[in-house]
Amino acid sequence: MKKISKILILMLVVAGAVFLAGCASQDGDGGAEEAADVSTLNIGYQPSTHQLSYMTAREKGWWEKDLASYGVEEVKEYEFPTGAPEMQAMLSGDLDVAYVGAAPFVSALSNGLDAKVVAGVNSQGSDLVLGPEHSYEGPEDLKGLSIATFPPGTIQDTILRNWLKDNGIDPDKDVDIKPMGPGDAISAISAGQIDAVFLPHPAPTLIEQEDNGRSVVPSGEMLPNHSCCVLVVSGNLIRNHPDMVAEIVKTHIKATDYNLDNQDEAAQIFADKQGWDVDVVRTSIDEWDGQWIADPAIIADSTVDYAQVQYELGYVNEEFTQEDIFDMSFYEMAINE
């Protein structure tokens, strides 16, 4: 009997130790999360010129080179058609860093994502493209038409729905909004299966140059100076590897500045990586209303506005503040070093 009692006591002591260790590893005060080295960094992005800073840094070898001193041996990239599946991957813990639209990031926050925006990536840069058979003098002309855009909770879906509502058009009744990735949407309007698309560049330029549609409203007209893509970093990296996060932001700034100063080369980098005609990409960069940026302060107010619009649309169940969404300290560290 005494032997059994001793065994039971020992089991309880071990179980208690395991429980306490588990608590310590999750409380941010010296647990396993902090001790873990990061030898492989997983970065997500999407195939538009909005996120060319990621691609340029990749092409130049800057990610591995700049992060090597922090123990990073390999940077793995994961391409996503839109922000919704990209944020699902980050929620699942499969991404450390994401180039993504501000709106899907807010949606992910509402679902418990542990991450922050640490830098801006671009503003504006999407177009509403109407099939050649349709005339357009104003939003009223869109009634009864089918419009393909990114899925609910993305930047394009959020901006389009809000703009339609502002113009007296019910996005759920007056038009048929079809969720599609860029490739499917380009194919659909080219085949005459839908009437219009609202997509990020360079897709609108490609559709125009192939005579399958014309751009009628740029996104900057729908919502002036709006935020589009942002650079998101996981809470794990922010808490436990802040110097690495600052270096990630520095690399992003370097690539953004390089693209601004070398737009022809930037167009070539995108064309080579995505298999596009470089002339289409150059024309897109010349004609779009987008802007590559890095300073998160530029798009902070716009991103908070997105969060409010998504709350009003019922996409998220809480109202987020700037502090919930952003950590601007890493941008300040990067530019002041």
mmCIF file of C-alpha atoms in Angstrom:
data_model
loop_
_atom_site.group_PDB
_atom_site.id
_atom_site.type_symbol
_atom_site.label_atom_id
_atom_site.label_comp_id
_atom_site.label_asym_id
_atom_site.label_seq_id
_atom_site.Cartn_x
_atom_site.Cartn_y
_atom_site.Cartn_z
ATOM 1 C CA MET A 1 0.000 0.000 0.000
ATOM 2 C CA LYS A 2 2.776 2.393 0.991
ATOM 3 C CA LYS A 3 4.603 1.593 -2.243
ATOM 4 C CA ILE A 4 1.484 2.406 -4.314
ATOM 5 C CA SER A 5 1.024 5.688 -2.432
ATOM 6 C CA LYS A 6 4.616 6.683 -3.140
ATOM 7 C CA ILE A 7 4.140 5.930 -6.854
ATOM 8 C CA LEU A 8 0.957 8.013 -6.958
ATOM 9 C CA ILE A 9 2.687 10.937 -5.230
ATOM 10 C CA LEU A 10 5.600 10.710 -7.672
ATOM 11 C CA MET A 11 3.195 10.708 -10.634
ATOM 12 C CA LEU A 12 1.453 13.802 -9.299
ATOM 13 C CA VAL A 13 4.755 15.625 -8.814
ATOM 14 C CA VAL A 14 5.855 14.800 -12.378
ATOM 15 C CA ALA A 15 2.481 15.855 -13.814
ATOM 16 C CA GLY A 16 2.662 19.129 -11.895
ATOM 17 C CA ALA A 17 6.164 19.802 -13.186
ATOM 18 C CA VAL A 18 5.056 19.152 -16.758
ATOM 19 C CA PHE A 19 2.068 21.466 -16.302
ATOM 20 C CA LEU A 20 4.225 24.264 -14.907
ATOM 21 C CA ALA A 21 6.774 23.825 -17.670
ATOM 22 C CA GLY A 22 4.002 24.050 -20.225
ATOM 23 C CA CYS A 23 2.764 27.278 -18.650
ATOM 24 C CA ALA A 24 6.265 28.724 -18.625
ATOM 25 C CA SER A 25 6.723 27.973 -22.326
ATOM 26 C CA GLN A 26 3.628 30.002 -23.179
ATOM 27 C CA ASP A 27 3.937 33.023 -20.901
ATOM 28 C CA GLY A 28 6.725 34.816 -22.824
ATOM 29 C CA ASP A 29 9.088 34.794 -19.810
ATOM 30 C CA GLY A 30 11.873 32.452 -20.823
ATOM 31 C CA GLY A 31 9.992 29.426 -22.151
ATOM 32 C CA ALA A 32 10.655 27.205 -25.135
ATOM 33 C CA GLU A 33 9.369 29.809 -27.592
ATOM 34 C CA GLU A 34 12.213 32.180 -26.735
ATOM 35 C CA ALA A 35 14.889 29.497 -26.868
ATOM 36 C CA ALA A 36 14.048 28.286 -30.369
ATOM 37 C CA ASP A 37 16.514 29.345 -33.045
ATOM 38 C CA VAL A 38 15.165 30.267 -36.474
ATOM 39 C CA SER A 39 17.270 28.589 -39.140
ATOM 40 C CA THR A 40 14.495 28.541 -41.748
ATOM 41 C CA LEU A 41 12.309 31.574 -42.397
ATOM 42 C CA ASN A 42 8.998 31.024 -44.214
ATOM 43 C CA ILE A 43 7.721 34.006 -46.228
ATOM 44 C CA GLY A 44 4.386 34.255 -48.039
ATOM 45 C CA TYR A 45 3.582 36.587 -50.936
ATOM 46 C CA GLN A 46 1.258 37.032 -53.920
ATOM 47 C CA PRO A 47 2.008 37.360 -57.659
ATOM 48 C CA SER A 48 1.311 41.062 -58.231
ATOM 49 C CA THR A 49 3.593 44.049 -58.702
ATOM 50 C CA HIS A 50 2.248 45.333 -55.369
ATOM 51 C CA GLN A 51 4.665 42.954 -53.662
ATOM 52 C CA LEU A 52 7.672 43.436 -55.910
ATOM 53 C CA SER A 53 9.904 44.377 -52.971
ATOM 54 C CA TYR A 54 9.776 40.762 -51.792
ATOM 55 C CA MET A 55 10.665 39.487 -55.272
ATOM 56 C CA THR A 56 13.533 41.923 -55.752
ATOM 57 C CA ALA A 57 15.074 41.032 -52.401
ATOM 58 C CA ARG A 58 14.723 37.362 -53.340
ATOM 59 C CA GLU A 59 16.290 37.845 -56.768
ATOM 60 C CA LYS A 60 19.212 39.800 -55.287
ATOM 61 C CA GLY A 61 19.808 37.201 -52.570
ATOM 62 C CA TRP A 62 19.303 39.800 -49.873
ATOM 63 C CA TRP A 63 17.020 37.740 -47.615
ATOM 64 C CA GLU A 64 19.594 35.029 -46.913
ATOM 65 C CA LYS A 65 22.558 37.403 -46.937
ATOM 66 C CA ASP A 66 21.045 40.002 -44.608
ATOM 67 C CA LEU A 67 19.595 37.467 -42.165
ATOM 68 C CA ALA A 68 22.529 35.038 -42.035
ATOM 69 C CA SER A 69 24.040 36.705 -38.955
ATOM 70 C CA TYR A 70 20.791 35.973 -37.080
ATOM 71 C CA GLY A 71 21.080 32.239 -37.709
ATOM 72 C CA VAL A 72 18.839 32.062 -40.782
ATOM 73 C CA GLU A 73 20.229 29.473 -43.190
ATOM 74 C CA GLU A 74 17.305 29.209 -45.597
ATOM 75 C CA VAL A 75 14.403 31.420 -46.661
ATOM 76 C CA LYS A 76 11.480 29.470 -48.100
ATOM 77 C CA GLU A 77 8.876 31.251 -50.180
ATOM 78 C CA TYR A 78 5.221 30.352 -50.544
ATOM 79 C CA GLU A 79 3.085 31.974 -53.244
ATOM 80 C CA PHE A 80 -0.642 32.455 -52.726
ATOM 81 C CA PRO A 81 -3.277 33.649 -55.223
ATOM 82 C CA THR A 82 -4.949 35.951 -52.677
ATOM 83 C CA GLY A 83 -4.637 37.050 -49.072
ATOM 84 C CA ALA A 84 -7.302 34.762 -47.601
ATOM 85 C CA PRO A 85 -5.415 31.440 -48.025
ATOM 86 C CA GLU A 86 -2.157 33.195 -47.162
ATOM 87 C CA MET A 87 -3.553 34.274 -43.806
ATOM 88 C CA GLN A 88 -4.932 30.785 -43.221
ATOM 89 C CA ALA A 89 -1.382 29.504 -43.634
ATOM 90 C CA MET A 90 -0.113 32.061 -41.139
ATOM 91 C CA LEU A 91 -2.867 31.176 -38.680
ATOM 92 C CA SER A 92 -1.740 27.560 -38.975
ATOM 93 C CA GLY A 93 1.815 28.556 -38.075
ATOM 94 C CA ASP A 94 3.209 27.828 -41.547
ATOM 95 C CA LEU A 95 4.449 31.380 -42.221
ATOM 96 C CA ASP A 96 6.743 33.631 -40.225
ATOM 97 C CA VAL A 97 6.447 36.646 -42.539
ATOM 98 C CA ALA A 98 3.773 37.659 -45.033
ATOM 99 C CA TYR A 99 3.423 40.222 -47.776
ATOM 100 C CA VAL A 100 -0.362 40.524 -47.761
ATOM 101 C CA GLY A 101 -3.279 42.903 -48.086
ATOM 102 C CA ALA A 102 -4.188 44.883 -44.982
ATOM 103 C CA ALA A 103 -7.814 43.684 -45.072
ATOM 104 C CA PRO A 104 -7.179 39.914 -44.960
ATOM 105 C CA PHE A 105 -4.683 40.544 -42.177
ATOM 106 C CA VAL A 106 -7.417 42.271 -40.151
ATOM 107 C CA SER A 107 -9.717 39.308 -40.819
ATOM 108 C CA ALA A 108 -7.014 36.971 -39.538
ATOM 109 C CA LEU A 109 -6.561 39.099 -36.413
ATOM 110 C CA SER A 110 -10.254 38.612 -35.731
ATOM 111 C CA ASN A 111 -9.625 34.857 -35.893
ATOM 112 C CA GLY A 112 -6.804 34.996 -33.359
ATOM 113 C CA LEU A 113 -3.694 35.573 -35.482
ATOM 114 C CA ASP A 114 -0.675 36.482 -33.346
ATOM 115 C CA ALA A 115 1.128 38.977 -35.605
ATOM 116 C CA LYS A 116 1.593 42.675 -36.380
ATOM 117 C CA VAL A 117 2.105 44.920 -39.379
ATOM 118 C CA VAL A 118 5.709 46.161 -39.192
ATOM 119 C CA ALA A 119 5.964 48.048 -42.506
ATOM 120 C CA GLY A 120 3.936 49.287 -45.428
ATOM 121 C CA VAL A 121 4.331 47.686 -48.866
ATOM 122 C CA ASN A 122 2.127 49.634 -51.272
ATOM 123 C CA SER A 123 -0.877 51.898 -51.569
ATOM 124 C CA GLN A 124 -3.629 51.893 -54.213
ATOM 125 C CA GLY A 125 -2.826 50.031 -57.483
ATOM 126 C CA SER A 126 -5.992 48.096 -58.427
ATOM 127 C CA ASP A 127 -8.456 48.817 -61.274
ATOM 128 C CA LEU A 128 -12.056 48.046 -62.137
ATOM 129 C CA VAL A 129 -11.891 46.644 -65.678
ATOM 130 C CA LEU A 130 -15.076 46.407 -67.744
ATOM 131 C CA GLY A 131 -15.635 44.081 -70.690
ATOM 132 C CA PRO A 132 -15.510 45.828 -74.091
ATOM 133 C CA GLU A 133 -19.193 45.235 -74.804
ATOM 134 C CA HIS A 134 -20.293 47.378 -71.833
ATOM 135 C CA SER A 135 -20.513 51.162 -71.722
ATOM 136 C CA TYR A 136 -19.613 53.044 -68.573
ATOM 137 C CA GLU A 137 -20.529 56.518 -67.434
ATOM 138 C CA GLY A 138 -20.849 55.827 -63.710
ATOM 139 C CA PRO A 139 -21.426 53.169 -61.048
ATOM 140 C CA GLU A 140 -25.097 52.833 -62.012
ATOM 141 C CA ASP A 141 -23.975 51.151 -65.231
ATOM 142 C CA LEU A 142 -22.679 48.206 -63.189
ATOM 143 C CA LYS A 143 -26.150 47.122 -62.052
ATOM 144 C CA GLY A 144 -26.963 43.609 -63.195
ATOM 145 C CA LEU A 145 -23.341 42.819 -64.110
ATOM 146 C CA SER A 146 -21.046 40.092 -62.810
ATOM 147 C CA ILE A 147 -17.758 41.294 -61.301
ATOM 148 C CA ALA A 148 -14.879 38.998 -60.357
ATOM 149 C CA THR A 149 -12.579 40.054 -57.545
ATOM 150 C CA PHE A 150 -10.640 38.510 -54.683
ATOM 151 C CA PRO A 151 -12.605 36.579 -52.007
ATOM 152 C CA PRO A 152 -14.465 38.221 -49.089
ATOM 153 C CA GLY A 153 -12.204 39.822 -46.512
ATOM 154 C CA THR A 154 -9.534 40.850 -49.022
ATOM 155 C CA ILE A 155 -8.546 44.404 -49.950
ATOM 156 C CA GLN A 156 -10.228 44.282 -53.355
ATOM 157 C CA ASP A 157 -13.475 42.806 -52.052
ATOM 158 C CA THR A 158 -13.608 45.310 -49.182
ATOM 159 C CA ILE A 159 -12.927 48.369 -51.354
ATOM 160 C CA LEU A 160 -15.316 47.279 -54.117
ATOM 161 C CA ARG A 161 -18.224 46.549 -51.785
ATOM 162 C CA ASN A 162 -17.751 49.750 -49.814
ATOM 163 C CA TRP A 163 -17.515 51.858 -53.008
ATOM 164 C CA LEU A 164 -20.658 50.268 -54.434
ATOM 165 C CA LYS A 165 -22.547 50.966 -51.208
ATOM 166 C CA ASP A 166 -21.331 54.570 -51.192
ATOM 167 C CA ASN A 167 -22.797 54.913 -54.683
ATOM 168 C CA GLY A 168 -26.194 53.508 -53.790
ATOM 169 C CA ILE A 169 -25.603 50.028 -55.199
ATOM 170 C CA ASP A 170 -26.297 46.954 -53.067
ATOM 171 C CA PRO A 171 -23.254 44.680 -53.570
ATOM 172 C CA ASP A 172 -25.317 41.615 -52.675
ATOM 173 C CA LYS A 173 -28.385 42.334 -54.820
ATOM 174 C CA ASP A 174 -27.583 44.778 -57.616
ATOM 175 C CA VAL A 175 -24.429 43.051 -58.880
ATOM 176 C CA ASP A 176 -23.065 39.508 -58.874
ATOM 177 C CA ILE A 177 -19.664 39.561 -57.167
ATOM 178 C CA LYS A 178 -17.721 36.389 -57.891
ATOM 179 C CA PRO A 179 -14.694 35.498 -55.720
ATOM 180 C CA MET A 180 -11.697 34.524 -57.871
ATOM 181 C CA GLY A 181 -7.934 34.562 -57.865
ATOM 182 C CA PRO A 182 -6.171 36.704 -60.479
ATOM 183 C CA GLY A 183 -5.521 33.938 -62.996
ATOM 184 C CA ASP A 184 -9.099 32.683 -62.975
ATOM 185 C CA ALA A 185 -10.498 36.219 -63.188
ATOM 186 C CA ILE A 186 -8.287 37.121 -66.167
ATOM 187 C CA SER A 187 -9.363 33.935 -67.941
ATOM 188 C CA ALA A 188 -13.042 34.527 -67.147
ATOM 189 C CA ILE A 189 -13.226 38.057 -68.548
ATOM 190 C CA SER A 190 -11.134 37.032 -71.560
ATOM 191 C CA ALA A 191 -13.644 34.264 -72.306
ATOM 192 C CA GLY A 192 -16.635 36.556 -71.808
ATOM 193 C CA GLN A 193 -17.825 34.546 -68.806
ATOM 194 C CA ILE A 194 -18.022 37.619 -66.575
ATOM 195 C CA ASP A 195 -18.627 41.296 -67.269
ATOM 196 C CA ALA A 196 -15.911 42.945 -65.186
ATOM 197 C CA VAL A 197 -13.004 42.390 -62.804
ATOM 198 C CA PHE A 198 -11.500 44.383 -59.970
ATOM 199 C CA LEU A 199 -7.878 43.271 -59.663
ATOM 200 C CA PRO A 200 -4.443 44.487 -58.612
ATOM 201 C CA HIS A 201 -1.842 45.337 -61.224
ATOM 202 C CA PRO A 202 -0.460 44.200 -63.578
ATOM 203 C CA ALA A 203 -3.640 42.203 -64.386
ATOM 204 C CA PRO A 204 -5.671 45.243 -65.570
ATOM 205 C CA THR A 205 -2.966 46.199 -68.082
ATOM 206 C CA LEU A 206 -2.787 42.662 -69.473
ATOM 207 C CA ILE A 207 -6.559 42.545 -69.971
ATOM 208 C CA GLU A 208 -6.493 45.911 -71.751
ATOM 209 C CA GLN A 209 -3.579 45.032 -74.010
ATOM 210 C CA GLU A 210 -5.316 41.838 -75.079
ATOM 211 C CA ASP A 211 -8.468 43.889 -75.908
ATOM 212 C CA ASN A 212 -10.533 41.974 -73.384
ATOM 213 C CA GLY A 213 -11.573 45.012 -71.364
ATOM 214 C CA ARG A 214 -10.728 48.565 -70.341
ATOM 215 C CA SER A 215 -9.968 50.134 -66.978
ATOM 216 C CA VAL A 216 -12.793 52.447 -65.945
ATOM 217 C CA VAL A 217 -12.102 53.210 -62.253
ATOM 218 C CA PRO A 218 -8.747 53.018 -60.422
ATOM 219 C CA SER A 219 -8.859 52.021 -56.769
ATOM 220 C CA GLY A 220 -7.421 55.386 -55.737
ATOM 221 C CA GLU A 221 -10.568 57.004 -57.098
ATOM 222 C CA MET A 222 -12.720 54.602 -55.109
ATOM 223 C CA LEU A 223 -10.770 55.276 -51.908
ATOM 224 C CA PRO A 224 -8.013 57.905 -52.213
ATOM 225 C CA ASN A 225 -4.601 57.037 -50.744
ATOM 226 C CA HIS A 226 -5.835 53.714 -49.448
ATOM 227 C CA SER A 227 -3.573 51.104 -47.953
ATOM 228 C CA CYS A 228 -3.151 47.925 -49.928
ATOM 229 C CA CYS A 229 -0.348 45.514 -49.031
ATOM 230 C CA VAL A 230 1.533 45.384 -45.750
ATOM 231 C CA LEU A 231 4.454 43.468 -44.264
ATOM 232 C CA VAL A 232 3.294 41.207 -41.432
ATOM 233 C CA VAL A 233 5.553 39.381 -38.954
ATOM 234 C CA SER A 234 4.553 36.707 -36.446
ATOM 235 C CA GLY A 235 4.309 37.472 -32.745
ATOM 236 C CA ASN A 236 6.920 34.805 -32.079
ATOM 237 C CA LEU A 237 9.543 36.668 -34.116
ATOM 238 C CA ILE A 238 8.534 40.040 -32.678
ATOM 239 C CA ARG A 239 8.830 38.869 -29.068
ATOM 240 C CA ASN A 240 11.791 36.554 -29.339
ATOM 241 C CA HIS A 241 13.856 37.792 -32.298
ATOM 242 C CA PRO A 242 13.344 41.565 -32.440
ATOM 243 C CA ASP A 243 16.749 42.233 -34.019
ATOM 244 C CA MET A 244 15.881 39.845 -36.839
ATOM 245 C CA VAL A 245 12.561 41.598 -37.364
ATOM 246 C CA ALA A 246 14.340 44.952 -37.646
ATOM 247 C CA GLU A 247 16.652 43.407 -40.242
ATOM 248 C CA ILE A 248 13.669 42.030 -42.191
ATOM 249 C CA VAL A 249 12.266 45.559 -42.315
ATOM 250 C CA LYS A 250 15.650 46.956 -43.389
ATOM 251 C CA THR A 251 15.812 44.472 -46.265
ATOM 252 C CA HIS A 252 12.275 45.385 -47.281
ATOM 253 C CA ILE A 253 13.159 49.096 -47.261
ATOM 254 C CA LYS A 254 16.271 48.420 -49.344
ATOM 255 C CA ALA A 255 14.279 46.474 -51.937
ATOM 256 C CA THR A 256 11.520 49.112 -52.031
ATOM 257 C CA ASP A 257 14.040 51.904 -52.618
ATOM 258 C CA TYR A 258 15.783 49.826 -55.280
ATOM 259 C CA ASN A 259 12.525 49.277 -57.174
ATOM 260 C CA LEU A 260 11.686 52.980 -57.054
ATOM 261 C CA ASP A 261 15.114 53.852 -58.464
ATOM 262 C CA ASN A 262 15.251 51.011 -61.017
ATOM 263 C CA GLN A 263 11.728 50.504 -62.326
ATOM 264 C CA ASP A 264 12.735 48.887 -65.620
ATOM 265 C CA GLU A 265 14.814 46.301 -63.792
ATOM 266 C CA ALA A 266 12.030 45.797 -61.259
ATOM 267 C CA ALA A 267 9.637 45.103 -64.148
ATOM 268 C CA GLN A 268 12.086 42.571 -65.553
ATOM 269 C CA ILE A 269 12.412 40.840 -62.179
ATOM 270 C CA PHE A 270 8.638 40.452 -61.974
ATOM 271 C CA ALA A 271 8.344 39.322 -65.605
ATOM 272 C CA ASP A 272 11.048 36.677 -65.175
ATOM 273 C CA LYS A 273 9.630 35.358 -61.921
ATOM 274 C CA GLN A 274 5.988 35.260 -63.002
ATOM 275 C CA GLY A 275 6.400 34.479 -66.713
ATOM 276 C CA TRP A 276 4.928 37.778 -67.952
ATOM 277 C CA ASP A 277 5.751 39.885 -70.990
ATOM 278 C CA VAL A 278 8.048 42.559 -69.592
ATOM 279 C CA ASP A 279 6.480 45.253 -71.801
ATOM 280 C CA VAL A 280 3.096 44.610 -70.179
ATOM 281 C CA VAL A 281 4.674 44.919 -66.732
ATOM 282 C CA ARG A 282 6.496 48.132 -67.642
ATOM 283 C CA THR A 283 3.299 49.666 -69.019
ATOM 284 C CA SER A 284 1.452 48.656 -65.860
ATOM 285 C CA ILE A 285 4.040 50.309 -63.629
ATOM 286 C CA ASP A 286 3.932 53.447 -65.780
ATOM 287 C CA GLU A 287 0.136 53.670 -65.737
ATOM 288 C CA TRP A 288 -1.076 52.349 -62.373
ATOM 289 C CA ASP A 289 -2.050 54.665 -59.532
ATOM 290 C CA GLY A 290 -0.131 52.556 -57.026
ATOM 291 C CA GLN A 291 2.936 53.449 -54.989
ATOM 292 C CA TRP A 292 5.571 51.249 -53.353
ATOM 293 C CA ILE A 293 6.127 52.319 -49.770
ATOM 294 C CA ALA A 294 7.758 51.104 -46.565
ATOM 295 C CA ASP A 295 6.754 53.565 -43.836
ATOM 296 C CA PRO A 296 3.770 52.030 -42.002
ATOM 297 C CA ALA A 297 2.625 55.437 -40.756
ATOM 298 C CA ILE A 298 1.607 56.328 -44.324
ATOM 299 C CA ILE A 299 -1.134 53.707 -44.376
ATOM 300 C CA ALA A 300 -2.022 53.433 -40.674
ATOM 301 C CA ASP A 301 -5.229 55.478 -40.786
ATOM 302 C CA SER A 302 -6.390 53.757 -43.972
ATOM 303 C CA THR A 303 -5.817 50.310 -42.467
ATOM 304 C CA VAL A 304 -7.810 51.185 -39.360
ATOM 305 C CA ASP A 305 -10.555 52.429 -41.698
ATOM 306 C CA TYR A 306 -10.520 49.021 -43.431
ATOM 307 C CA ALA A 307 -10.961 47.371 -40.068
ATOM 308 C CA GLN A 308 -14.010 49.539 -39.421
ATOM 309 C CA VAL A 309 -15.467 48.795 -42.866
ATOM 310 C CA GLN A 310 -14.951 45.074 -42.330
ATOM 311 C CA TYR A 311 -16.686 45.362 -38.967
ATOM 312 C CA GLU A 312 -19.628 47.116 -40.634
ATOM 313 C CA LEU A 313 -19.731 44.491 -43.404
ATOM 314 C CA GLY A 314 -19.799 41.749 -40.768
ATOM 315 C CA TYR A 315 -16.459 40.263 -41.821
ATOM 316 C CA VAL A 316 -14.944 40.751 -38.345
ATOM 317 C CA ASN A 317 -16.676 40.733 -34.978
ATOM 318 C CA GLU A 318 -14.646 43.409 -33.211
ATOM 319 C CA GLU A 319 -13.295 46.896 -33.833
ATOM 320 C CA PHE A 320 -9.499 47.117 -34.021
ATOM 321 C CA THR A 321 -7.288 50.064 -33.101
ATOM 322 C CA GLN A 322 -3.966 51.075 -34.630
ATOM 323 C CA GLU A 323 -2.187 49.518 -31.651
ATOM 324 C CA ASP A 324 -3.936 46.195 -32.299
ATOM 325 C CA ILE A 325 -2.724 46.153 -35.897
ATOM 326 C CA PHE A 326 0.696 47.838 -36.020
ATOM 327 C CA ASP A 327 4.093 47.723 -34.374
ATOM 328 C CA MET A 328 5.961 50.636 -35.940
ATOM 329 C CA SER A 329 8.988 50.375 -33.668
ATOM 330 C CA PHE A 330 10.847 48.072 -36.070
ATOM 331 C CA TYR A 331 10.553 50.546 -38.931
ATOM 332 C CA GLU A 332 11.950 53.241 -36.653
ATOM 333 C CA MET A 333 14.805 50.926 -35.627
ATOM 334 C CA ALA A 334 15.542 50.104 -39.265
ATOM 335 C CA ILE A 335 15.757 53.697 -40.480
ATOM 336 C CA ASN A 336 17.707 54.952 -37.471
ATOM 337 C CA GLU A 337 20.489 52.367 -37.508
#
